[in-house]
Amino acid sequence: MENINEEEKQEDDSKINEKDKKENDFKKPEEEPSIDSIPGVGPKTAEKLKETGYGNMMAIATASAAEISAICEIGVPTANKVIAAARSMLNMGYETGLDVLEKRGDILKISTGSNSFDELLGGGFESSSIIECYGAFGSAKTQIAHQLAVNVQLPIEQGGANGACLYVDTEHTFRPERIIEMARAKEMDEKKILSNIYVGKAYNSDHQILLVEKAKDMIKEKNIKLIIVDSLMSHFRSDYIGRGSLANRQQKLNTHLHTLSKLADAFNLVVYITNQVMSKPDMLFGDPTQAVGGHVLHHAATFRIYLRKSKGDTRVAKLVDSPNLPDGEILYKITTNGVEDM
Ligand code: ATP
Ligand code: MG
């Protein structure tokens, strides 16, 4: 654990554009038109877009003009027109509260395997959101990742999302053996379960960013309903060391989180990120541990859960931030079978 003060102080200096985060809010249409139908996108341009991972309307509608301009070798004003056209074709404007409520009906909730944990979260890990679990080593962040990678494959009636999982592994702690144990406990076909988990080992923060950006193409094809990044910050922390590089790090992190949030929203999937903690030595009252990543991460996560170890296989989960649920704390346990009720 290290001192948080330095990090906190500097983050305010980093010019993070909060507006950027909200700029691309959109809604997902029933049936997406193909990109060839965007005015100004001819067959050649369409081909270039497809080759670079912008093969669907949503990818274009949520891209920046600079990206599209570089890929298609067109001017920024033209790129802006293409993006605007894609946005209007997807009907990405305001919607009424009633529409939003209706859309909430499509939200999936992936069960953790423990009823009390699920109840704490209003039914499970919710799609269309970023859910962050932070805690010290051994607090079960990675165990929960493995369990979700199994549970997402269950039918919806059984607390799953009938989908596959994309697992970005930055600490090289993904263990197929552990998945097998968990699948066996549920009498699920372990080979099938493993073949629906797409693991990307990230070797540094740029590679991590790239793996998530490349996800767009796979999501539809493989019916991905869960994206895991375990852990979000480890590479960012080791790649950007020293005072001068913090603003730069936070900007990259902001973009990375923005990509994850767009994917969660556009494809109605769960994004689960894990995070480390550090101590705040100057704190006199309460728990002196705090998640790393600063305000950027704090604002990006829809739900934040603090995990702690207790006696034996007992673990504690505390909901510390949620848009619509009261804070609370529950006990659950980690056994050979995975995440379970006490
Ligand atoms: P880190 O910060 O180091 O990544 P973490 O929060 O990801 O930590 P996990 O790897 O999820 O921690 O948790 C490890 C703990 O999970 C072990 O200490 C052990 O208590 C429990 N565990 C791991 N595998 C099993 C198993 N097969 N059966 C029972 N418990 C297990
Ligand atoms: Mg871990």
CSV table of N, CA and C and ligand atoms in Angstrom, one decimal, residues 135-143 171 178 181 309 315 334-336, ligand 1:
chain,number,residue,atom,x,y,z
A,135,GLY,N,-10.5,-4.0,-3.2
A,135,GLY,CA,-10.2,-4.6,-1.9
A,135,GLY,C,-8.7,-5.1,-1.9
A,136,ALA,N,-8.3,-5.5,-0.7
A,136,ALA,CA,-6.9,-5.9,-0.6
A,136,ALA,C,-6.7,-7.3,-1.3
A,137,PHE,N,-5.4,-7.7,-1.3
A,137,PHE,CA,-5.2,-9.0,-1.9
A,137,PHE,C,-5.9,-10.1,-1.2
A,138,GLY,N,-6.4,-11.1,-1.9
A,138,GLY,CA,-7.1,-12.2,-1.2
A,138,GLY,C,-8.5,-11.9,-0.8
A,139,SER,N,-9.0,-10.7,-1.2
A,139,SER,CA,-10.4,-10.3,-0.8
A,139,SER,C,-11.5,-10.9,-1.8
A,140,ALA,N,-11.0,-11.6,-2.8
A,140,ALA,CA,-11.9,-12.4,-3.7
A,140,ALA,C,-12.3,-11.6,-5.0
A,141,LYS,N,-11.6,-10.6,-5.3
A,141,LYS,CA,-11.9,-9.9,-6.6
A,141,LYS,C,-11.9,-10.8,-7.8
A,142,THR,N,-10.8,-11.6,-7.8
A,142,THR,CA,-10.6,-12.5,-8.9
A,142,THR,C,-11.5,-13.7,-8.9
A,143,GLN,N,-11.8,-14.2,-7.6
A,143,GLN,CA,-12.7,-15.3,-7.5
A,143,GLN,C,-14.1,-14.9,-8.0
A,171,GLU,N,-3.1,-9.5,-14.7
A,171,GLU,CA,-2.2,-9.9,-13.7
A,171,GLU,C,-1.9,-11.4,-13.9
A,178,ARG,N,-9.9,-23.3,-12.1
A,178,ARG,CA,-10.9,-22.8,-11.1
A,178,ARG,C,-12.3,-22.7,-11.8
A,181,GLU,N,-13.8,-26.2,-11.6
A,181,GLU,CA,-14.3,-26.4,-10.3
A,181,GLU,C,-15.7,-25.8,-10.1
A,309,LYS,N,-11.7,-9.5,3.6
A,309,LYS,CA,-11.6,-10.8,4.1
A,309,LYS,C,-12.1,-10.9,5.5
A,315,ARG,N,-16.3,-13.9,3.6
A,315,ARG,CA,-15.9,-12.6,3.0
A,315,ARG,C,-17.0,-11.5,3.2
A,334,ILE,N,-16.4,-17.9,0.1
A,334,ILE,CA,-15.7,-18.5,-1.1
A,334,ILE,C,-15.3,-19.9,-0.7
A,335,THR,N,-15.8,-20.9,-1.5
A,335,THR,CA,-15.5,-22.3,-1.2
A,335,THR,C,-14.9,-22.9,-2.5
A,336,THR,N,-14.7,-24.1,-2.5
A,336,THR,CA,-14.2,-24.8,-3.7
A,336,THR,C,-15.3,-24.6,-4.8
B,1,ATP,P1,-5.3,-9.9,-5.5
B,1,ATP,O1,-5.4,-8.4,-5.1
B,1,ATP,O2,-4.1,-10.5,-5.1
B,1,ATP,O3,-5.6,-10.1,-7.0
B,1,ATP,P2,-8.0,-11.0,-5.1
B,1,ATP,O4,-8.9,-10.1,-4.4
B,1,ATP,O5,-8.1,-11.1,-6.6
B,1,ATP,O6,-6.5,-10.6,-4.7
B,1,ATP,P3,-8.6,-13.7,-5.1
B,1,ATP,O7,-7.5,-14.3,-5.9
B,1,ATP,O8,-9.9,-13.5,-5.7
B,1,ATP,O9,-8.1,-12.4,-4.4
B,1,ATP,O10,-8.8,-14.6,-3.8
B,1,ATP,C1,-7.9,-15.6,-3.4
B,1,ATP,C2,-8.5,-16.3,-2.3
B,1,ATP,O11,-9.7,-17.1,-2.8
B,1,ATP,C3,-7.6,-17.3,-1.7
B,1,ATP,O12,-6.8,-16.8,-0.7
B,1,ATP,C4,-8.6,-18.4,-1.1
B,1,ATP,O13,-9.0,-18.0,0.1
B,1,ATP,C5,-9.7,-18.3,-2.1
B,1,ATP,N1,-9.7,-19.4,-3.1
B,1,ATP,C6,-9.0,-19.5,-4.2
B,1,ATP,N2,-9.1,-20.6,-4.8
B,1,ATP,C7,-9.9,-21.4,-4.1
B,1,ATP,C8,-10.4,-22.7,-4.2
B,1,ATP,N3,-10.1,-23.5,-5.2
B,1,ATP,N4,-11.2,-23.1,-3.1
B,1,ATP,C9,-11.5,-22.3,-2.1
B,1,ATP,N5,-11.1,-21.1,-2.0
B,1,ATP,C10,-10.3,-20.6,-2.9
